[in-house]
mmCIF file with all atom_site columns, C-alpha atoms in Angstrom:
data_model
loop_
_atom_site.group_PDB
_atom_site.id
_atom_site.type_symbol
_atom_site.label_atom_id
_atom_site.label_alt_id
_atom_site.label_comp_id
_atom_site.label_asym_id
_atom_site.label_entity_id
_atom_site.label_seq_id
_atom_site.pdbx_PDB_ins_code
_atom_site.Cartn_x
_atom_site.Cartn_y
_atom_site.Cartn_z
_atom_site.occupancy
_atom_site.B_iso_or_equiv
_atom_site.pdbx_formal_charge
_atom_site.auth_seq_id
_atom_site.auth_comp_id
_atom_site.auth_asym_id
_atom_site.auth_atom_id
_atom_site.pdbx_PDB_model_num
ATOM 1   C CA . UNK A 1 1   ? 75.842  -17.198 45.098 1.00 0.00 ? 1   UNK A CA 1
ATOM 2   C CA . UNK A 1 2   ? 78.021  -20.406 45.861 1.00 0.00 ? 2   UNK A CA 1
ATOM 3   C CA . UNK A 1 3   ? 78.425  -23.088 43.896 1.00 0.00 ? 3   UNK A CA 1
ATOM 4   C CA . UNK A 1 4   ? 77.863  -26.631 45.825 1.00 0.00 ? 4   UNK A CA 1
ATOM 5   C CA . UNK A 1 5   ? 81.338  -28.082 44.721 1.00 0.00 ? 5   UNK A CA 1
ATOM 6   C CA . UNK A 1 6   ? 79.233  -31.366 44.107 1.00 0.00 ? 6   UNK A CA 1
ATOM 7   C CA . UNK A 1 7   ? 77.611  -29.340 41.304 1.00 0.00 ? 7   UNK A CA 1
ATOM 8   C CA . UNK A 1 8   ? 78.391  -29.616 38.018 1.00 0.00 ? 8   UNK A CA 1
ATOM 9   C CA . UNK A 1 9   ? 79.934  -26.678 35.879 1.00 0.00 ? 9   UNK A CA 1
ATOM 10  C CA . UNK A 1 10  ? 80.657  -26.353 32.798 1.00 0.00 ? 10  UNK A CA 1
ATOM 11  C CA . UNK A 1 11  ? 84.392  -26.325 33.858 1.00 0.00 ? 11  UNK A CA 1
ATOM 12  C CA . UNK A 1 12  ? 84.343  -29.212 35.737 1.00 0.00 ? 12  UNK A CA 1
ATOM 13  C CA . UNK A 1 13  ? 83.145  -31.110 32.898 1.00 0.00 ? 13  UNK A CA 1
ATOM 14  C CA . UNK A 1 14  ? 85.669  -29.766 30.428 1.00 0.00 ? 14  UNK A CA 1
ATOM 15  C CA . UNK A 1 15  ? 88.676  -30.636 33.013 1.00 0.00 ? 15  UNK A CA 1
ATOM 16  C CA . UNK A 1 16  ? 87.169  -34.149 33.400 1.00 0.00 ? 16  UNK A CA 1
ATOM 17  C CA . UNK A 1 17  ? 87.004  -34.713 30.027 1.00 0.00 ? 17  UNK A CA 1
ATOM 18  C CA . UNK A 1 18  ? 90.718  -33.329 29.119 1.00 0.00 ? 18  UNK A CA 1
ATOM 19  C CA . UNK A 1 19  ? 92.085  -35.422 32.020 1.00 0.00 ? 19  UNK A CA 1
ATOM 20  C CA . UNK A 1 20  ? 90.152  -38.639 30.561 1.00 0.00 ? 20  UNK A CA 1
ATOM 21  C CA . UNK A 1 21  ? 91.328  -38.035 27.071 1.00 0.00 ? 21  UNK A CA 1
ATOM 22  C CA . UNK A 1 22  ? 95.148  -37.677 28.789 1.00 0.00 ? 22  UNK A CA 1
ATOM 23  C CA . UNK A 1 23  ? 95.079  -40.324 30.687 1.00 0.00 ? 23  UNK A CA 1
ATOM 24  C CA . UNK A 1 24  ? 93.980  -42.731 27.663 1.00 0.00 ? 24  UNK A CA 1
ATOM 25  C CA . UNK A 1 25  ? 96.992  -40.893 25.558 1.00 0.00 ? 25  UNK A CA 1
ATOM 26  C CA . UNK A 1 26  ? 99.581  -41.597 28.257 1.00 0.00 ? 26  UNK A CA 1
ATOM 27  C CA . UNK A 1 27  ? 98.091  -45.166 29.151 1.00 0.00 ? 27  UNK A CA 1
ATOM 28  C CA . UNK A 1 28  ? 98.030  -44.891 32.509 1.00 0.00 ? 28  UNK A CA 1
ATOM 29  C CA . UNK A 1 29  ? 96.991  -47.347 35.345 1.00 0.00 ? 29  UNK A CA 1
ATOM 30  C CA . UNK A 1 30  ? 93.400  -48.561 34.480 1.00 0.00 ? 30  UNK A CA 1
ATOM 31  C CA . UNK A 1 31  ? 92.963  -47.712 38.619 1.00 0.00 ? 31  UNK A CA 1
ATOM 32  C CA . UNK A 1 32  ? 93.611  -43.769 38.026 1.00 0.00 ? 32  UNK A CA 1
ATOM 33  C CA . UNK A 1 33  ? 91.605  -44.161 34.635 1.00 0.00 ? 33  UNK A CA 1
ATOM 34  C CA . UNK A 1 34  ? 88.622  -45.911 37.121 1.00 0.00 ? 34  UNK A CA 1
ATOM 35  C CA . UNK A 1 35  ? 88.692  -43.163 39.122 1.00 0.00 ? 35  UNK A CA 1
ATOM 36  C CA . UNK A 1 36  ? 87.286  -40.847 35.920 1.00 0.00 ? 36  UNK A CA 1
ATOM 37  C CA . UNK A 1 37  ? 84.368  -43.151 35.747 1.00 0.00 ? 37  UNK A CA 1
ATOM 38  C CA . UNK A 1 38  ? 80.870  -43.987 37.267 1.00 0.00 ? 38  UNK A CA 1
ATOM 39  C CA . UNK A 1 39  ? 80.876  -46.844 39.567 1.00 0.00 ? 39  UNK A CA 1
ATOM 40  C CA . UNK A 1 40  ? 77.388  -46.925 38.727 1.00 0.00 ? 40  UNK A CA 1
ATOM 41  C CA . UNK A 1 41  ? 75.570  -47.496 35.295 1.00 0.00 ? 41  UNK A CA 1
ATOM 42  C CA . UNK A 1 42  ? 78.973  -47.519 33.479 1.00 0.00 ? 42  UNK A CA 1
ATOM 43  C CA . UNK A 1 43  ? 78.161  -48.056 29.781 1.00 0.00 ? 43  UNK A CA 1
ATOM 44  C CA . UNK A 1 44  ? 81.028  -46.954 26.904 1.00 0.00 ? 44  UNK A CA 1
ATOM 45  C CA . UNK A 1 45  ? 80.656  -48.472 23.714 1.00 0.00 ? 45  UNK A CA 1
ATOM 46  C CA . UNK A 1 46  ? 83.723  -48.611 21.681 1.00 0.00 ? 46  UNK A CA 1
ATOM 47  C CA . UNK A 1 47  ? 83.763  -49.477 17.915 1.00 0.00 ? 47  UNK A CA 1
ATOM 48  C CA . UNK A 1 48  ? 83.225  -53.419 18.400 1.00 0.00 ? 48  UNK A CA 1
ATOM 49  C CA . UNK A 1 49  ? 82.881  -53.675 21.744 1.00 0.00 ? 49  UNK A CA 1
ATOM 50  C CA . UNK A 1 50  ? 80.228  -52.225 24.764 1.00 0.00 ? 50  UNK A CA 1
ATOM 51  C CA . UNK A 1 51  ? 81.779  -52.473 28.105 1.00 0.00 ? 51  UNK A CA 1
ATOM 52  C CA . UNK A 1 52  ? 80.079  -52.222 31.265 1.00 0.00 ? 52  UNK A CA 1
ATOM 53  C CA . UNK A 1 53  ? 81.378  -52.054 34.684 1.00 0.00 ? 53  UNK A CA 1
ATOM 54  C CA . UNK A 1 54  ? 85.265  -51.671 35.611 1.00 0.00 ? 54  UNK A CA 1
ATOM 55  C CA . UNK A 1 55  ? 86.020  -55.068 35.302 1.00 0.00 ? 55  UNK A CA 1
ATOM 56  C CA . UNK A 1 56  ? 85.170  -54.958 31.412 1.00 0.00 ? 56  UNK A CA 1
ATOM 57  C CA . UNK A 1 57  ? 86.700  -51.371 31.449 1.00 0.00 ? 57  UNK A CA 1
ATOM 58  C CA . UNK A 1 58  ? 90.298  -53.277 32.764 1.00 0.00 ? 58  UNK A CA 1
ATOM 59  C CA . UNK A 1 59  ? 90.103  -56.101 30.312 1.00 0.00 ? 59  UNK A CA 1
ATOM 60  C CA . UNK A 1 60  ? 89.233  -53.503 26.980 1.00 0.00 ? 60  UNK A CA 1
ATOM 61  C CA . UNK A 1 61  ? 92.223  -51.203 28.324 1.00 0.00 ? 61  UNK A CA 1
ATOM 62  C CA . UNK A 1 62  ? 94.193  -53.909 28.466 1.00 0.00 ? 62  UNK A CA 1
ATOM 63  C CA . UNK A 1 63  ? 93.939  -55.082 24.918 1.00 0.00 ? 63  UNK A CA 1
ATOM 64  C CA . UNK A 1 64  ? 94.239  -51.727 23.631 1.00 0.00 ? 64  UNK A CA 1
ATOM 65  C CA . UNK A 1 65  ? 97.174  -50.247 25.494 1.00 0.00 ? 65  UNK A CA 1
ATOM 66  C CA . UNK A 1 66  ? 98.933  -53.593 24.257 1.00 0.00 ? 66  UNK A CA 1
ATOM 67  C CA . UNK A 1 67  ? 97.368  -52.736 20.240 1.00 0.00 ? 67  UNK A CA 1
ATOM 68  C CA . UNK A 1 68  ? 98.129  -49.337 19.801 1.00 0.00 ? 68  UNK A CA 1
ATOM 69  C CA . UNK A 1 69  ? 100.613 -46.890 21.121 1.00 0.00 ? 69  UNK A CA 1
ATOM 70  C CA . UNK A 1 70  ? 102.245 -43.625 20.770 1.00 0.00 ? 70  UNK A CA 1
ATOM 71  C CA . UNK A 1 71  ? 98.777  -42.583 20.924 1.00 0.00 ? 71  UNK A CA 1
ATOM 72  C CA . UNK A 1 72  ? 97.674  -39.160 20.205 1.00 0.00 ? 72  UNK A CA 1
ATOM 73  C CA . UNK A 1 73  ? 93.622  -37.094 20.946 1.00 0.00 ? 73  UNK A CA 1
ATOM 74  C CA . UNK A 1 74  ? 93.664  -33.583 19.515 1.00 0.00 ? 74  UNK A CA 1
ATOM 75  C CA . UNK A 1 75  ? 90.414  -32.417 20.911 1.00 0.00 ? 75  UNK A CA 1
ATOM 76  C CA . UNK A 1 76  ? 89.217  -30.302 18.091 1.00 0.00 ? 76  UNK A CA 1
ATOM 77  C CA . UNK A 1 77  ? 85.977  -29.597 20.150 1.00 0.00 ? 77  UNK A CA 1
ATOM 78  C CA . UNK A 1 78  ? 84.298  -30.033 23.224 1.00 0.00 ? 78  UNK A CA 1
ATOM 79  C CA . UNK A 1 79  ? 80.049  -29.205 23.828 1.00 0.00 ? 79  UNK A CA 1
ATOM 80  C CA . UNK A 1 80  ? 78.643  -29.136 27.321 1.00 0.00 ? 80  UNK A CA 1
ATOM 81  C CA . UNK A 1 81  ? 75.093  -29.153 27.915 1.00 0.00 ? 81  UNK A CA 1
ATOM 82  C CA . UNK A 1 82  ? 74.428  -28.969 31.744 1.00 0.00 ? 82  UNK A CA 1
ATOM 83  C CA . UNK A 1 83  ? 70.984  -30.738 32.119 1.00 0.00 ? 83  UNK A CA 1
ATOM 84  C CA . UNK A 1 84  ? 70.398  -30.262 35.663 1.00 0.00 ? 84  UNK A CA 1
ATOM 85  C CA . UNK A 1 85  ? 73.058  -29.356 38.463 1.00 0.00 ? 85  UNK A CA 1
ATOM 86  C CA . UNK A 1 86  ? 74.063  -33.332 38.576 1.00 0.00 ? 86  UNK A CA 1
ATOM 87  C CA . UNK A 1 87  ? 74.480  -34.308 34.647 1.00 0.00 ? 87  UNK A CA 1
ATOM 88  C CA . UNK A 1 88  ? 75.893  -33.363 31.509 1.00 0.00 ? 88  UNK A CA 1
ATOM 89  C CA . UNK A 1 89  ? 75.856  -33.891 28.183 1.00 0.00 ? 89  UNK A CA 1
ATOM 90  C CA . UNK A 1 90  ? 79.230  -34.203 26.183 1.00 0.00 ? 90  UNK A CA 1
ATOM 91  C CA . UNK A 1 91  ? 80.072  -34.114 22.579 1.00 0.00 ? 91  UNK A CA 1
ATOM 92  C CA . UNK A 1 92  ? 83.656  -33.911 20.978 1.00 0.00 ? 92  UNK A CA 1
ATOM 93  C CA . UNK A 1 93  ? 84.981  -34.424 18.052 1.00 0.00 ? 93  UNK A CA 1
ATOM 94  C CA . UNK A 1 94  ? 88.328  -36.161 18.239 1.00 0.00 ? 94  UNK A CA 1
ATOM 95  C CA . UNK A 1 95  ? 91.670  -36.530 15.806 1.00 0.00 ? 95  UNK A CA 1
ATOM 96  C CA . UNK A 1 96  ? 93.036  -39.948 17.209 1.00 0.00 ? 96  UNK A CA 1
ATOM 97  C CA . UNK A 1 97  ? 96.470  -41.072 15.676 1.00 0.00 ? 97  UNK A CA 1
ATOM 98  C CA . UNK A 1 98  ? 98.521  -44.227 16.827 1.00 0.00 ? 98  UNK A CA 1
ATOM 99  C CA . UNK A 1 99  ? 100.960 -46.722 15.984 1.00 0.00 ? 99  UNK A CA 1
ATOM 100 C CA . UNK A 1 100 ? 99.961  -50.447 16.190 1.00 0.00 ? 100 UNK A CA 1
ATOM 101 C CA . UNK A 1 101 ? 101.523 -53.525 15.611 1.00 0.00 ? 101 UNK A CA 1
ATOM 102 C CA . UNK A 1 102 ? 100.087 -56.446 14.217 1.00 0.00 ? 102 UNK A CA 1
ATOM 103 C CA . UNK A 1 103 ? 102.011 -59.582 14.805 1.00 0.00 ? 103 UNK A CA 1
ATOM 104 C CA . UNK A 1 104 ? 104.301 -60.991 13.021 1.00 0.00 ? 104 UNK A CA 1
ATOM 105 C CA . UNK A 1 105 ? 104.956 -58.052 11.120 1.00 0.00 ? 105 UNK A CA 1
ATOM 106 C CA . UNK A 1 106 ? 108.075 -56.962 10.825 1.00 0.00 ? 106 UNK A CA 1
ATOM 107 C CA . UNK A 1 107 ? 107.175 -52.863 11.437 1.00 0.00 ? 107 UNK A CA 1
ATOM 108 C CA . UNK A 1 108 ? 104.137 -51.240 13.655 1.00 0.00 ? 108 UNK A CA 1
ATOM 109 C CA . UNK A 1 109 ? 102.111 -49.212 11.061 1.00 0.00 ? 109 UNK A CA 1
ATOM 110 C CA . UNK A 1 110 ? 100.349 -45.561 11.707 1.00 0.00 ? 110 UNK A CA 1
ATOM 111 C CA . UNK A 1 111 ? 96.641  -45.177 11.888 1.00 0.00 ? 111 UNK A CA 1
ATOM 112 C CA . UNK A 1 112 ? 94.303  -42.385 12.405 1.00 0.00 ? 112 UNK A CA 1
ATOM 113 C CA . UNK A 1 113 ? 90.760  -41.357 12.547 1.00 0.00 ? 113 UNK A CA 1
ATOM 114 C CA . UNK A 1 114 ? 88.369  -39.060 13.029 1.00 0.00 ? 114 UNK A CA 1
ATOM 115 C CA . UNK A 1 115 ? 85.345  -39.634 15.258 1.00 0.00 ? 115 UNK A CA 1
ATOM 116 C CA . UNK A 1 116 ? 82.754  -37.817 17.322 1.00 0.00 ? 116 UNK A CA 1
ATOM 117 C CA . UNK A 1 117 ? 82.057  -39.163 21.108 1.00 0.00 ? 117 UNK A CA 1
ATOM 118 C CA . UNK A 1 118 ? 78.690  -38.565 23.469 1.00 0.00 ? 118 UNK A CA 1
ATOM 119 C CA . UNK A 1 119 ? 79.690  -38.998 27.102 1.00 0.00 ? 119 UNK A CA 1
ATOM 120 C CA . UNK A 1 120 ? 77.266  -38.195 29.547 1.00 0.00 ? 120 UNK A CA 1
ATOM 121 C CA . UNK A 1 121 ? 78.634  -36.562 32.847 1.00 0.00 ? 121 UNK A CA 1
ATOM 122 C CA . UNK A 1 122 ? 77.358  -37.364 36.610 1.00 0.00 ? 122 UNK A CA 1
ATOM 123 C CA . UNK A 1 123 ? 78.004  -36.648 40.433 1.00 0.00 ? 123 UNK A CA 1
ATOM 124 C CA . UNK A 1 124 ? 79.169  -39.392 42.287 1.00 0.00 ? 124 UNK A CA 1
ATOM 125 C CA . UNK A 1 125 ? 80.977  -39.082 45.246 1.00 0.00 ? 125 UNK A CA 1
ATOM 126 C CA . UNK A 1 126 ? 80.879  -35.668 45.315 1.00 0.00 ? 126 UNK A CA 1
ATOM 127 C CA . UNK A 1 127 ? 83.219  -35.898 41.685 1.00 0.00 ? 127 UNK A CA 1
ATOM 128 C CA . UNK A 1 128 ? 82.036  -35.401 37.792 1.00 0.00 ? 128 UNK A CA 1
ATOM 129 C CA . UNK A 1 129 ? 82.763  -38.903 36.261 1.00 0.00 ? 129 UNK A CA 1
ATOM 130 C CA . UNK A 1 130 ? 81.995  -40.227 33.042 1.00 0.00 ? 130 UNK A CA 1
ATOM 131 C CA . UNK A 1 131 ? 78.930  -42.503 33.171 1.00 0.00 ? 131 UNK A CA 1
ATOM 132 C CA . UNK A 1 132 ? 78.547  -43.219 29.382 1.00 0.00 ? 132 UNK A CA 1
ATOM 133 C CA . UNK A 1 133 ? 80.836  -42.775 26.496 1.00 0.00 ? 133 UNK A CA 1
ATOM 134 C CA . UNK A 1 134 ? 79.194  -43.459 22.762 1.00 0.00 ? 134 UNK A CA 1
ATOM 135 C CA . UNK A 1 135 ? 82.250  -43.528 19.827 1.00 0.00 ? 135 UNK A CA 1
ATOM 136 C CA . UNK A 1 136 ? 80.308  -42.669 16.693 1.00 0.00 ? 136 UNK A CA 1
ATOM 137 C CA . UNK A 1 137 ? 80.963  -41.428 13.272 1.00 0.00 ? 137 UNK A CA 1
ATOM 138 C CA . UNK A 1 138 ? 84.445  -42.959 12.687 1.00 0.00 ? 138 UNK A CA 1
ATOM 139 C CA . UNK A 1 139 ? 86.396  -41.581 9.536  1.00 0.00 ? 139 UNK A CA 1
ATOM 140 C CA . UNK A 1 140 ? 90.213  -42.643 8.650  1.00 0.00 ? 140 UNK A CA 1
ATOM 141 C CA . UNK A 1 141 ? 92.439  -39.990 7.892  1.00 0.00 ? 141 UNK A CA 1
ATOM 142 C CA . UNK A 1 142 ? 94.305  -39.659 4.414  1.00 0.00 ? 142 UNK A CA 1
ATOM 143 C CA . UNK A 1 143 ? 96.584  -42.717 4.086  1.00 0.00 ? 143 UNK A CA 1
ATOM 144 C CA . UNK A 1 144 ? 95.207  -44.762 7.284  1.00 0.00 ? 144 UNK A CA 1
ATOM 145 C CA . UNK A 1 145 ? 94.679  -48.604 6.814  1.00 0.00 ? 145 UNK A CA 1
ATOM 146 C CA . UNK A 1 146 ? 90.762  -48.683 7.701  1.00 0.00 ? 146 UNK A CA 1
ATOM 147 C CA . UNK A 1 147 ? 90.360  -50.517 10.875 1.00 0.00 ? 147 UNK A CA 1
ATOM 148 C CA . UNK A 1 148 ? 87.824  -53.356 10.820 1.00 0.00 ? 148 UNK A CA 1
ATOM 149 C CA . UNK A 1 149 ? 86.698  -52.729 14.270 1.00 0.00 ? 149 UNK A CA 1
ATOM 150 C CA . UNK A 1 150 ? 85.986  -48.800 13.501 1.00 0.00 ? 150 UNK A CA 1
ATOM 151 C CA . UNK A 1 151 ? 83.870  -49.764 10.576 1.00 0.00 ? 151 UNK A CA 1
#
């Protein structure tokens, strides 16, 4: 039996998700991040902030990339659920470790956390892109600063 390359697979939805994580550590061009997301009915909601749309996607990249850097995802697990042939159901469990500077200090200080994420995975254009992206469960590591807007 063939697979409709518009169809979801478990595969598909790991790569997409490896790629997104990747793209966030390397910081690349909110464009080629955009291209990872629904166009449609994009909801992530970040510790402290819900973004919809790409223009709200540009603006909390922005702030951000310019915050932290050096920025590291271990993907210590990733759970597909395939609902139907079009959607997904995505839970990982992240180690997220970054430098950030805090002006005027004199030095950029290391933080990292823990946290679990629920993206949920849909066709559009023929591609898997991330529709919605929940950041729960936030935990510092041993010796990270807590972050206010994690709490």
């Amino acid at each position: 039996m063939t697979v409709c390359r518009c169809h979801l697979t478990t595969g598909r939805v790991r790569g997409l998700v490896e790629r997104w994580y990747l793209a966030l550590d390397e910081h690349r061009d909110p464009g080629e991040l955009a291209e990872l997301l629904a166009h449609a009915g994009l909801v992530l909601k970040f510790p402290g902030r819900v973004v919809h749309g790409g223009a709200e996607f540009t603006e909390w990249y922005d702030e951000v990339t310019t915050t932290y850097f050096d920025e590291s995802r271990v993907v210590e697990r990733i759970a597909v659920r395939l609902t139907s042939p079009l959607h997904a159901e995505v839970t990982t469990r992240i180690n997220w470790q970054a430098r950030m500077w805090e002006p005027p200090s004199a030095r950029s200080r290391w933080v990292g956390y823990y946290w679990t994420e629920e993206l949920s995975v849909v066709v559009q254009d023929d591609a898997p892109r991330i529709r919605t992206c929940t950041v729960t469960a936030p935990v510092p590591m041993r010796g990270s600063p807590r972050l206010a807007l994690l709490e």
